[in-house]
Coordinates of C-alpha atoms in Angstrom, one line a residue:
Chain A
M4 CA 20.7 -17.2 -6.9
K5 CA 18.3 -16.5 -4.1
K6 CA 20.4 -15.2 -1.2
A7 CA 18.5 -14.7 2.0
I8 CA 19.8 -13.4 5.3
F9 CA 18.2 -15.4 8.0
P10 CA 17.5 -13.4 11.2
A11 CA 16.9 -15.2 14.5
M12 CA 13.8 -14.0 16.3
A13 CA 15.9 -12.6 19.1
L14 CA 18.1 -10.6 16.7
A15 CA 15.0 -9.2 15.0
L16 CA 13.8 -7.9 18.3
L17 CA 17.2 -6.6 19.3
Y18 CA 17.4 -4.8 16.0
G19 CA 14.0 -3.3 16.5
C20 CA 15.2 -1.8 19.8
A21 CA 18.4 -0.5 18.4
S22 CA 16.7 1.3 15.6
T23 CA 14.2 3.2 17.7
P24 CA 14.8 7.0 17.5
T25 CA 17.9 8.1 19.2
E26 CA 17.4 11.7 20.1
E27 CA 21.1 12.5 20.7
A28 CA 21.8 11.7 17.1
K29 CA 22.4 14.8 15.0
P30 CA 23.1 15.3 11.4
G31 CA 26.8 15.6 10.7
T32 CA 27.6 13.7 14.0
P33 CA 26.6 10.2 12.9
T34 CA 26.3 7.5 15.5
P35 CA 26.4 3.8 15.0
S36 CA 23.0 2.5 14.1
A37 CA 23.6 -0.9 15.7
A38 CA 24.2 -1.6 19.3
T39 CA 27.0 -4.0 18.6
P40 CA 30.6 -2.7 18.9
A41 CA 32.5 -2.0 15.7
P42 CA 34.5 -4.9 14.5
G43 CA 37.5 -2.6 14.0
A44 CA 37.3 -1.4 17.5
A45 CA 37.6 -4.9 18.9
A46 CA 40.3 -5.8 16.5
A47 CA 42.4 -2.7 16.7
S48 CA 42.0 -1.6 20.3
P49 CA 44.5 -3.8 22.0
S50 CA 47.3 -2.7 19.6
A51 CA 46.2 0.8 18.9
P52 CA 48.8 3.4 19.8
T53 CA 47.4 5.3 22.7
T54 CA 49.3 8.5 21.9
A55 CA 47.5 9.2 18.7
P56 CA 44.7 11.8 18.7
I57 CA 41.4 9.8 19.1
E58 CA 39.9 11.3 15.9
Q59 CA 42.7 9.7 13.8
T60 CA 42.6 6.2 15.1
P61 CA 41.0 3.7 12.7
S62 CA 38.8 2.4 15.5
D63 CA 37.2 5.7 15.9
L64 CA 36.4 6.1 12.2
L65 CA 35.2 2.5 12.0
S66 CA 32.8 3.2 14.8
K67 CA 31.1 5.8 12.5
R68 CA 28.7 3.9 10.4
S69 CA 26.4 6.6 8.8
V70 CA 26.5 9.0 5.9
F71 CA 23.9 11.7 5.8
Y72 CA 22.3 13.3 2.7
D73 CA 20.5 16.5 1.6
Y74 CA 16.8 16.2 0.5
D75 CA 16.4 14.3 -2.7
K76 CA 20.2 13.9 -3.0
Y77 CA 22.4 10.9 -3.1
D78 CA 25.9 12.3 -3.5
I79 CA 28.4 11.6 -0.6
K80 CA 29.7 14.7 1.0
D81 CA 33.5 15.1 1.4
E82 CA 33.2 15.0 5.2
Y83 CA 32.3 11.3 5.1
R84 CA 35.2 10.2 2.9
P85 CA 37.6 9.5 5.8
I86 CA 34.9 7.2 7.3
L87 CA 34.4 5.4 4.1
Q88 CA 38.2 5.2 3.6
A89 CA 38.6 3.5 7.0
H90 CA 35.8 1.0 6.2
A91 CA 37.2 0.2 2.8
K92 CA 40.6 -0.4 4.3
Y93 CA 39.1 -2.6 6.9
L94 CA 37.2 -4.6 4.3
A95 CA 40.3 -4.8 2.1
Q96 CA 42.3 -6.2 4.9
N97 CA 39.6 -8.6 6.0
R98 CA 38.3 -10.2 2.9
G99 CA 36.2 -12.6 4.9
K100 CA 34.1 -9.7 6.3
K101 CA 30.7 -8.9 4.8
M102 CA 28.9 -5.6 4.9
L103 CA 25.3 -4.6 4.4
V104 CA 24.8 -1.0 3.3
Q105 CA 21.2 0.2 4.0
G106 CA 20.0 3.4 2.3
N107 CA 17.3 5.4 4.1
C108 CA 15.0 8.3 3.2
D109 CA 12.9 10.8 5.0
E110 CA 9.2 10.2 5.0
R111 CA 8.2 12.6 2.2
G112 CA 7.0 11.3 -1.1
S113 CA 6.2 7.9 -2.5
R114 CA 7.2 4.9 -0.4
E115 CA 8.3 2.9 -3.5
Y116 CA 10.2 5.8 -5.0
N117 CA 11.9 6.2 -1.7
I118 CA 13.0 2.6 -1.9
A119 CA 14.6 3.4 -5.2
L120 CA 16.2 6.6 -3.8
G121 CA 17.5 4.8 -0.7
Q122 CA 18.9 2.1 -3.0
R123 CA 20.8 4.8 -5.0
R124 CA 22.2 6.1 -1.7
A125 CA 23.3 2.6 -0.6
E126 CA 24.8 1.9 -4.0
G127 CA 26.7 5.2 -3.9
V128 CA 28.3 4.1 -0.6
K129 CA 29.1 0.7 -2.0
R130 CA 30.6 2.1 -5.1
T131 CA 32.8 4.4 -3.1
L132 CA 34.0 1.6 -0.9
L133 CA 34.8 -0.5 -4.0
L134 CA 36.8 2.4 -5.4
M135 CA 38.7 2.6 -2.1
G136 CA 39.6 -1.1 -2.2
A137 CA 36.8 -3.2 -0.9
A138 CA 35.6 -6.2 -3.0
G139 CA 32.1 -6.3 -4.6
S140 CA 31.4 -9.8 -3.1
Q141 CA 31.8 -8.3 0.4
I142 CA 29.1 -5.6 0.2
E143 CA 25.4 -5.8 -0.5
A144 CA 23.6 -2.5 -1.0
V145 CA 19.9 -2.5 0.0
S146 CA 17.2 0.1 0.6
L147 CA 14.9 0.6 3.6
G148 CA 13.3 3.5 1.9
E149 CA 11.3 5.5 4.5
E150 CA 10.2 2.4 6.3
K151 CA 12.7 2.3 9.2
P152 CA 13.1 5.9 10.4
R153 CA 15.6 6.5 13.1
C154 CA 13.7 9.6 14.2
S155 CA 9.9 9.8 13.9
D156 CA 9.1 13.4 14.2
H157 CA 7.8 15.2 11.2
S158 CA 10.3 18.0 11.0
E159 CA 13.6 18.8 9.1
A160 CA 15.6 18.1 12.3
C161 CA 14.3 14.5 12.1
W162 CA 14.2 14.1 8.4
S163 CA 17.9 15.1 8.1
Q164 CA 18.7 12.1 10.4
N165 CA 16.6 9.8 8.3
R166 CA 18.3 10.6 5.0
R167 CA 21.1 8.3 5.7
G168 CA 23.2 5.4 4.6
D169 CA 24.2 2.9 7.2
M170 CA 27.1 0.4 7.1
L171 CA 26.5 -2.8 9.0
Y172 CA 28.9 -5.7 9.3
G173 CA 28.0 -9.4 9.2
G174 CA 26.4 -10.3 12.5
E175 CA 25.0 -6.9 13.0
Y176 CA 21.9 -7.4 10.9
Chain B
M14 CA 11.1 -23.7 2.5
N15 CA 13.8 -21.9 4.3
R16 CA 13.9 -20.5 7.8
A17 CA 12.7 -17.1 6.7
A18 CA 9.5 -18.6 5.4
L19 CA 9.0 -20.6 8.5
F20 CA 9.6 -17.5 10.6
L21 CA 6.9 -15.7 8.5
A22 CA 4.6 -18.7 8.8
A23 CA 5.0 -18.6 12.6
L24 CA 3.8 -15.0 12.5
L25 CA 1.1 -15.6 10.0
V26 CA -2.2 -15.4 11.7
F27 CA -5.6 -16.1 10.2
L28 CA -8.0 -14.9 12.9
A29 CA -11.2 -16.7 13.1
G30 CA -13.0 -13.6 14.2
T31 CA -12.3 -10.1 13.2
A32 CA -9.3 -7.8 14.0
R33 CA -9.9 -5.8 17.1
A34 CA -9.6 -2.3 15.8
Q35 CA -12.1 -1.6 12.9
L36 CA -11.8 1.1 10.4
T37 CA -14.5 3.7 10.8
I38 CA -15.7 5.7 7.9
E39 CA -16.5 9.4 8.0
I40 CA -18.0 11.0 4.9
T41 CA -16.4 14.4 4.4
G42 CA -18.2 15.5 1.2
G43 CA -21.3 14.6 -0.8
G44 CA -22.1 14.1 -4.5
A45 CA -24.5 16.0 -6.6
N46 CA -27.8 14.5 -8.0
Q47 CA -28.3 12.1 -5.2
I48 CA -31.1 9.6 -5.7
P49 CA -33.7 9.7 -2.9
I50 CA -34.3 6.1 -1.8
A51 CA -36.3 4.5 1.0
I52 CA -35.0 1.3 2.4
L53 CA -37.6 -0.4 4.6
P54 CA -36.6 -2.9 7.3
F55 CA -37.1 -6.4 5.9
V56 CA -40.0 -8.3 7.4
G57 CA -38.5 -10.7 10.0
E58 CA -34.9 -9.5 9.7
T59 CA -34.5 -9.2 13.4
M60 CA -33.9 -13.0 13.4
L61 CA -30.5 -12.3 11.7
P62 CA -27.5 -11.5 13.8
Q63 CA -27.2 -8.2 12.0
S64 CA -29.7 -5.9 10.3
V65 CA -29.3 -6.4 6.5
T66 CA -31.1 -3.1 5.7
E67 CA -28.8 -1.0 8.0
I68 CA -25.8 -2.2 6.1
V69 CA -27.5 -1.6 2.8
E70 CA -28.5 1.9 3.8
H71 CA -24.9 2.6 5.1
D72 CA -23.4 1.4 1.9
L73 CA -25.6 3.5 -0.3
S74 CA -25.3 6.7 1.6
R75 CA -21.5 6.3 1.9
S76 CA -21.3 6.2 -1.9
G77 CA -22.5 9.8 -2.0
R78 CA -24.9 8.9 -4.8
F79 CA -28.0 8.3 -2.7
R80 CA -30.0 10.2 -0.2
T81 CA -31.6 7.6 2.2
L82 CA -35.0 8.7 3.5
F83 CA -36.5 8.3 6.9
V84 CA -38.7 5.2 7.0
G85 CA -40.1 5.3 10.5
G86 CA -43.7 4.7 11.3
V87 CA -44.5 2.2 8.5
S88 CA -46.7 -0.6 10.0
P89 CA -47.2 -3.3 9.0
L90 CA -44.0 -3.5 6.9
P91 CA -44.7 -4.6 3.3
A92 CA -43.1 -7.8 2.1
E93 CA -44.7 -7.7 -1.4
P94 CA -45.2 -4.9 -3.9
S95 CA -49.0 -5.3 -3.6
Q96 CA -48.7 -4.2 0.1
V97 CA -46.9 -1.0 -0.7
N98 CA -48.6 2.4 -0.4
F99 CA -47.0 4.0 -3.4
A100 CA -48.9 7.3 -3.0
D101 CA -47.4 7.7 0.5
W102 CA -43.8 7.2 -0.8
K103 CA -44.4 9.5 -3.7
S104 CA -45.5 12.2 -1.3
R105 CA -42.2 11.5 0.7
L106 CA -40.4 12.2 -2.6
A107 CA -38.8 8.7 -2.8
D108 CA -37.7 7.7 -6.3
A109 CA -36.9 4.2 -5.2
L110 CA -38.1 1.9 -2.5
V111 CA -36.5 -1.3 -1.1
I112 CA -38.6 -4.0 0.6
G113 CA -37.9 -7.5 1.6
Q114 CA -38.5 -10.4 4.0
T115 CA -36.4 -12.9 5.9
Q116 CA -37.2 -16.6 6.7
R117 CA -35.4 -19.2 8.7
L118 CA -34.9 -22.4 6.7
P119 CA -35.2 -25.9 8.2
D120 CA -31.4 -26.5 7.8
G121 CA -30.7 -23.5 10.0
R122 CA -29.8 -21.2 7.1
F123 CA -31.7 -18.1 6.2
E124 CA -33.5 -16.9 3.1
V125 CA -33.5 -13.1 2.3
R126 CA -35.8 -12.0 -0.4
F127 CA -35.8 -8.3 -1.5
R128 CA -37.3 -6.2 -4.2
L129 CA -36.3 -2.8 -5.6
L130 CA -39.3 -0.7 -6.7
D131 CA -39.7 2.3 -8.9
V132 CA -42.0 4.7 -6.9
P133 CA -43.1 7.1 -9.7
K134 CA -43.8 4.2 -12.1
Q135 CA -45.1 1.9 -9.3
T136 CA -43.2 -1.0 -10.9
Q137 CA -40.6 -3.5 -9.7
I138 CA -37.1 -2.8 -11.0
G139 CA -35.7 -6.2 -9.8
G140 CA -35.2 -8.5 -6.9
I141 CA -33.1 -11.4 -5.7
V142 CA -33.5 -14.3 -3.3
F143 CA -30.5 -15.2 -1.2
T144 CA -29.9 -18.3 0.8
L145 CA -27.2 -17.6 3.5
T146 CA -25.7 -18.6 6.7
A147 CA -25.5 -16.3 9.7
A148 CA -21.9 -15.5 8.8
Q149 CA -22.9 -14.3 5.3
V150 CA -25.2 -11.5 6.4
R151 CA -22.7 -8.7 5.7
L152 CA -21.8 -10.1 2.3
T153 CA -25.5 -10.5 1.4
A154 CA -26.2 -6.9 2.4
H155 CA -23.3 -5.7 0.3
K156 CA -24.6 -7.7 -2.7
I157 CA -28.0 -6.2 -2.3
A158 CA -26.4 -2.7 -2.2
D159 CA -24.4 -3.6 -5.3
F160 CA -27.6 -4.6 -7.1
I161 CA -29.4 -1.4 -6.2
Y162 CA -26.4 0.7 -7.1
E163 CA -26.1 -1.0 -10.5
K164 CA -29.8 -0.7 -11.3
L165 CA -30.1 2.9 -10.4
I166 CA -26.7 4.3 -11.3
G167 CA -25.9 2.2 -14.3
E168 CA -22.5 0.9 -13.3
R169 CA -21.3 -1.9 -11.0
G170 CA -21.3 -1.3 -7.3
V171 CA -18.2 -2.1 -5.2
F172 CA -19.8 -2.7 -1.8
S173 CA -19.1 -6.4 -1.9
T174 CA -15.4 -5.9 -2.8
R175 CA -12.6 -5.9 -0.3
I176 CA -9.7 -3.7 0.5
A177 CA -6.2 -4.4 1.9
Y178 CA -4.1 -2.1 3.9
V179 CA -1.2 -2.0 6.4
V180 CA -1.6 -1.1 10.0
K181 CA 1.3 0.0 12.1
Q182 CA 0.8 -0.1 15.9
G183 CA 4.0 0.6 17.8
S184 CA 6.6 -1.6 16.2
R185 CA 4.0 -4.1 14.9
F186 CA 2.9 -4.3 11.3
E187 CA -0.2 -6.0 10.1
L188 CA -1.4 -6.6 6.6
R189 CA -5.2 -6.7 6.8
V190 CA -8.1 -7.4 4.4
A191 CA -11.5 -5.9 5.1
D192 CA -14.8 -5.3 3.4
A193 CA -14.8 -2.1 1.3
D194 CA -16.6 -0.4 4.2
G195 CA -13.7 -1.2 6.5
Q196 CA -15.7 -3.8 8.5
G197 CA -14.9 -7.4 9.0
A198 CA -11.1 -6.9 9.0
Q199 CA -8.8 -9.9 9.1
S200 CA -5.1 -10.0 9.5
I201 CA -3.3 -12.0 6.9
L202 CA 0.2 -11.2 8.0
I203 CA 1.7 -9.9 11.3
S204 CA 5.4 -8.8 11.4
P205 CA 7.8 -6.9 13.5
E206 CA 9.2 -5.4 10.3
P207 CA 7.6 -3.1 7.8
I208 CA 5.1 -4.4 5.1
M209 CA 4.4 -2.3 2.0
S210 CA 2.9 -2.3 -1.5
P211 CA 0.2 -4.9 -1.2
A212 CA -1.2 -5.8 -4.6
W213 CA -4.2 -8.1 -5.2
S214 CA -4.0 -10.7 -7.9
P215 CA -6.7 -10.0 -10.5
D216 CA -8.8 -12.9 -9.3
G217 CA -8.6 -11.8 -5.7
T218 CA -7.1 -15.0 -4.4
R219 CA -3.6 -13.9 -3.8
M220 CA -1.7 -10.9 -2.5
A221 CA 1.8 -9.8 -3.5
Y222 CA 3.6 -7.5 -1.1
V223 CA 7.0 -6.3 0.1
S224 CA 8.2 -7.5 3.5
F225 CA 11.3 -6.3 5.4
Q226 CA 11.4 -9.5 7.5
N227 CA 14.9 -10.2 6.3
K228 CA 16.2 -6.7 6.9
K229 CA 15.7 -5.7 3.2
P230 CA 12.8 -5.5 0.9
I231 CA 11.7 -8.9 -0.5
V232 CA 8.6 -9.5 -2.6
F233 CA 6.2 -12.2 -1.4
V234 CA 3.1 -13.8 -2.8
Q235 CA 0.6 -15.1 -0.4
S236 CA -2.6 -17.1 -1.0
L237 CA -5.6 -15.6 0.9
S238 CA -6.9 -19.1 1.7
A239 CA -5.4 -20.2 5.0
S240 CA -3.7 -23.3 3.6
R241 CA -0.6 -21.9 2.1
Q242 CA 2.5 -20.2 3.4
P243 CA 3.7 -16.9 1.9
A244 CA 6.5 -17.6 -0.6
P245 CA 9.3 -15.2 -1.5
V246 CA 9.1 -14.7 -5.2
A247 CA 11.8 -12.0 -5.7
N248 CA 14.7 -12.3 -3.2
Y249 CA 17.7 -11.1 -5.2
R250 CA 20.8 -9.3 -4.1
G251 CA 19.9 -5.7 -3.4
S252 CA 16.2 -4.5 -3.0
N253 CA 13.1 -6.2 -4.4
S254 CA 9.9 -4.2 -4.5
A255 CA 6.9 -2.6 -6.2
P256 CA 5.0 -5.8 -7.3
A257 CA 2.2 -5.3 -9.9
W258 CA 0.0 -8.0 -11.5
S259 CA -0.7 -8.2 -15.2
P260 CA -4.4 -8.2 -15.7
D261 CA -4.5 -11.9 -16.7
G262 CA -2.7 -12.7 -13.4
R263 CA 0.1 -14.6 -15.3
Q264 CA 2.8 -12.1 -14.8
L265 CA 4.2 -10.0 -12.0
A266 CA 6.2 -6.8 -12.7
V267 CA 8.7 -6.1 -9.9
V268 CA 11.6 -3.7 -9.3
L269 CA 14.9 -5.3 -8.7
T270 CA 18.4 -3.8 -8.2
K271 CA 20.5 -6.9 -8.7
D272 CA 22.0 -5.5 -11.9
G273 CA 22.6 -2.0 -10.4
G274 CA 19.9 0.7 -10.1
S275 CA 16.2 0.1 -9.7
Q276 CA 14.9 -1.5 -12.9
I277 CA 11.7 -3.2 -13.9
Y278 CA 11.5 -6.9 -14.5
L279 CA 8.7 -9.3 -15.4
M280 CA 8.3 -12.8 -13.8
N281 CA 5.8 -15.5 -13.4
P282 CA 4.0 -15.1 -10.0
D283 CA 6.0 -18.0 -8.6
G284 CA 9.2 -16.1 -9.4
S285 CA 10.2 -18.1 -12.5
N286 CA 10.9 -16.8 -16.0
L287 CA 12.5 -13.6 -14.9
R288 CA 13.4 -11.0 -17.5
R289 CA 14.4 -7.4 -17.4
I290 CA 12.3 -4.9 -19.4
T291 CA 13.8 -1.5 -18.6
F292 CA 17.5 -0.7 -19.4
S293 CA 18.0 2.9 -18.2
G294 CA 20.8 4.1 -16.0
A295 CA 18.1 5.9 -14.0
I296 CA 15.5 4.9 -11.4
D297 CA 12.6 3.0 -13.0
T298 CA 10.0 1.9 -10.5
E299 CA 6.3 1.7 -9.6
P300 CA 5.2 -0.3 -12.6
F301 CA 1.4 -0.5 -13.2
F302 CA -0.3 -2.5 -16.0
T303 CA -3.2 -1.0 -18.0
R304 CA -6.3 -3.2 -17.8
D305 CA -6.0 -4.3 -21.4
G306 CA -2.5 -5.6 -20.6
Q307 CA -0.9 -3.5 -23.4
F308 CA 1.1 -1.0 -21.5
I309 CA 3.0 -0.5 -18.3
Y310 CA 3.0 3.0 -16.7
F311 CA 5.9 3.6 -14.3
T312 CA 7.9 6.3 -12.5
S313 CA 11.4 7.2 -13.8
D314 CA 13.9 10.0 -13.1
R315 CA 15.6 9.5 -16.5
G316 CA 14.6 13.1 -17.4
G317 CA 16.2 14.5 -14.3
S318 CA 13.2 14.5 -12.0
P319 CA 10.7 11.7 -11.2
Q320 CA 8.0 11.7 -13.8
I321 CA 5.5 9.2 -15.1
Y322 CA 6.2 7.3 -18.4
R323 CA 4.4 4.6 -20.4
M324 CA 5.9 1.7 -22.3
P325 CA 4.7 -1.4 -24.1
A326 CA 4.0 -4.1 -21.4
G327 CA 6.9 -6.3 -22.8
G328 CA 9.3 -3.4 -22.6
G329 CA 10.3 -1.0 -25.4
E330 CA 10.4 2.7 -26.0
A331 CA 8.9 4.7 -23.2
S332 CA 7.0 8.0 -23.7
R333 CA 6.7 10.6 -21.0
V334 CA 3.2 11.3 -19.6
T335 CA 3.6 14.0 -17.0
F336 CA 5.4 17.3 -17.6
D337 CA 4.2 19.8 -15.0
G338 CA 6.3 20.1 -11.8
D339 CA 9.4 18.1 -10.7
Y340 CA 7.8 15.2 -8.8
N341 CA 5.1 13.1 -10.3
V342 CA 5.0 9.5 -9.0
S343 CA 2.8 6.4 -8.2
P344 CA 0.9 6.0 -11.5
R345 CA -2.4 4.0 -11.4
I346 CA -4.7 3.6 -14.4
S347 CA -8.4 3.3 -13.8
P348 CA -9.9 -0.1 -14.8
D349 CA -11.9 1.7 -17.5
G350 CA -8.6 3.1 -18.9
K351 CA -9.8 6.7 -18.9
T352 CA -8.0 8.2 -15.9
L353 CA -4.4 8.3 -14.6
A354 CA -4.3 8.8 -10.9
Y355 CA -0.9 9.8 -9.5
I356 CA 0.8 11.8 -6.7
A357 CA 2.3 15.2 -7.5
R358 CA 4.4 17.4 -5.3
N359 CA 3.0 20.9 -5.5
S360 CA 4.7 23.6 -3.4
G361 CA 6.0 20.9 -1.0
R362 CA 2.6 19.3 -0.7
F363 CA 1.9 15.8 -2.0
Q364 CA -1.5 15.7 -3.6
L365 CA -3.6 13.1 -5.4
M366 CA -4.0 14.1 -9.1
A367 CA -6.3 12.7 -11.8
M368 CA -5.4 13.1 -15.5
D369 CA -7.9 12.5 -18.2
L370 CA -5.9 10.3 -20.6
D371 CA -7.8 11.6 -23.7
T372 CA -7.3 15.3 -23.1
R373 CA -4.1 15.0 -20.9
Q374 CA -5.7 17.5 -18.5
A375 CA -4.8 17.0 -14.9
Q376 CA -6.5 18.3 -11.8
P377 CA -5.8 17.8 -8.1
L378 CA -8.4 15.7 -6.3
T379 CA -7.2 16.4 -2.8
D380 CA -5.8 19.3 -0.8
G381 CA -3.8 17.1 1.6
Q382 CA -0.2 17.5 2.7
N383 CA 1.0 13.9 2.5
D384 CA -1.3 12.0 0.2
E385 CA 0.2 8.8 -1.3
S386 CA -0.4 5.3 -2.7
P387 CA -3.6 5.7 -4.7
S388 CA -5.7 2.7 -5.6
F389 CA -8.8 2.6 -7.9
A390 CA -12.0 0.9 -7.0
P391 CA -12.8 -1.8 -9.6
N392 CA -15.6 0.3 -11.0
S393 CA -13.2 3.2 -11.5
R394 CA -15.5 5.5 -9.5
M395 CA -13.5 6.0 -6.3
I396 CA -9.8 6.2 -5.5
L397 CA -8.6 5.0 -2.2
Y398 CA -5.3 6.6 -0.9
A399 CA -3.2 7.1 2.1
S400 CA -3.2 10.4 3.9
D401 CA -2.6 11.8 7.4
V402 CA -4.5 13.7 10.0
E403 CA -2.5 15.2 12.8
N404 CA 0.5 13.1 11.9
R405 CA -1.4 9.8 12.0
G406 CA -1.8 7.7 8.9
V407 CA -5.4 7.4 7.7
L408 CA -7.0 6.1 4.6
A409 CA -9.2 8.3 2.5
A410 CA -11.3 7.9 -0.6
V411 CA -12.4 10.4 -3.2
S412 CA -14.6 10.0 -6.2
S413 CA -12.8 10.3 -9.6
D414 CA -14.6 13.7 -10.1
G415 CA -13.4 14.9 -6.6
R416 CA -16.9 15.4 -5.3
V417 CA -17.4 12.5 -2.8
K418 CA -14.9 12.3 0.0
Q419 CA -14.5 9.7 2.8
R420 CA -12.0 9.1 5.5
L421 CA -11.2 5.7 7.1
T422 CA -9.4 5.7 10.4
I423 CA -8.4 3.3 13.1
Q424 CA -8.1 4.5 16.7
A425 CA -4.5 4.8 17.9
A426 CA -2.9 3.2 14.8
D427 CA -1.2 4.3 11.6
V428 CA -3.1 3.0 8.5
R429 CA -1.3 3.1 5.2
E430 CA -0.7 1.3 1.8
P431 CA -4.3 0.8 0.7
S432 CA -5.1 -1.5 -2.2
W433 CA -8.6 -2.0 -3.5
G434 CA -9.4 -5.6 -4.5
P435 CA -11.2 -6.8 -7.7
F436 CA -14.9 -7.5 -8.2
L437 CA -16.0 -10.8 -6.6
G438 CA -16.3 -13.7 -9.0
N439 CA -14.0 -12.2 -11.5

């Protein structure tokens, strides 16, 4: 019943570095939250048709890992559906792959309530991926609440980056 | 034990001394009807590593209930009531006087003997003899302050109780336990990942908290004696958080998401005998037991916005408690059962509120911007909470009537997630 994910010390330190504020990240232009390359990129790159526009290649969509939210909201905006579609397809085609979805909140309000709100965001992403073809056993939805902010300023510019759901594949967390 | 526990154990530090950065307390408001009290240095107390009477004086004035009087120029210092010049203290408008003496015992320990005197009546109110080691000076002083407080105010003092809080320094998180005055801090857990929601067991021997050590929230229970490793007690698929002890210490309420959505469960403190007690499709979180063990207050958005509800402690029909505004969270019931402290969002500000549970009247106790995580002192008199000053996390305390205010800060660190421990020997 008790399922633990065992981090190596080095990985924990690496992750700490990767999750420090990235100033170039802007709402609506999500960037990968982990430093490791997307699994899809590695798998698809050698055979990807080079003539296709870059935005439409699966590897490009798979490199996008984040969904951003409005304040106090957890609904997934339409603009993120192609990204989720790509990840769901990748998961459906690679049943051995596991994903951790982490829900995040901005710093305002109760820390514990934000754990619950972040969980709802993460579960929204998970549910959408399941509807799009991924399997429940592949995805764990968890919340980081307001505890792991990507951006640490106390302004809406920062908060909008922190209201976020991240998709991480096995080996990236 | 698994590797995660070993990893935690490797990071677990019980410092023999004290944590480097101490909390410093600044009193930002005073109470009404302060009792004028004179605390004379105890005869011979310079033989102690620390002055007992300085700590007593600091405790009493920090409470906002006393006005400590200047005691310079008294020579020789009285050790017995018969040596006290009551007329002099009456003219200095002292209501109460504290005298005492210290002796070194043959075994290397010390004896501290003190008396609390009623100046107008020229009588002894009480006194205690303590036998102590050099390491017990602070605790002894806090116990003397507790005795004085109880005799003169009529309710138990909390100077000898402890508080827990989380310090964030860079990317390092520490769970610390300190005396109620912020001194004598010790780290009980150091982690590169966040720590939140520390909760004292009712007997003060264990701490439940949430650690992100494994990249997700997991509830641990850790003994405060150095011998045992922290044990994960709720580590289910999804998130595990918001631990709260039942008043008899036999149950832990936690919030799990293993069945979809944040719901409240009860378990034994070792994680066994898990059972779900809320069954809503909404968020149910932040459980908190009433002192009589009859009810659990919690936060839920089942009505469309986060509000505070109450249900029987074993689960059952919940009734809504807060109605004003669209964000009322983090319910805590005072140990005397009279007051609900919680956080409300008012015009974008997060403020500490107190609701009289008889009249259901609520009033803001603070005018902060980002107040959160309230925790009652075991005598129900003060509420410790997290706040911020210039974007840095600080702890603050306010009396339940809003009159006395204190701020506790650590230089160059974020302090958060305070939890006030129980009375000693309870």
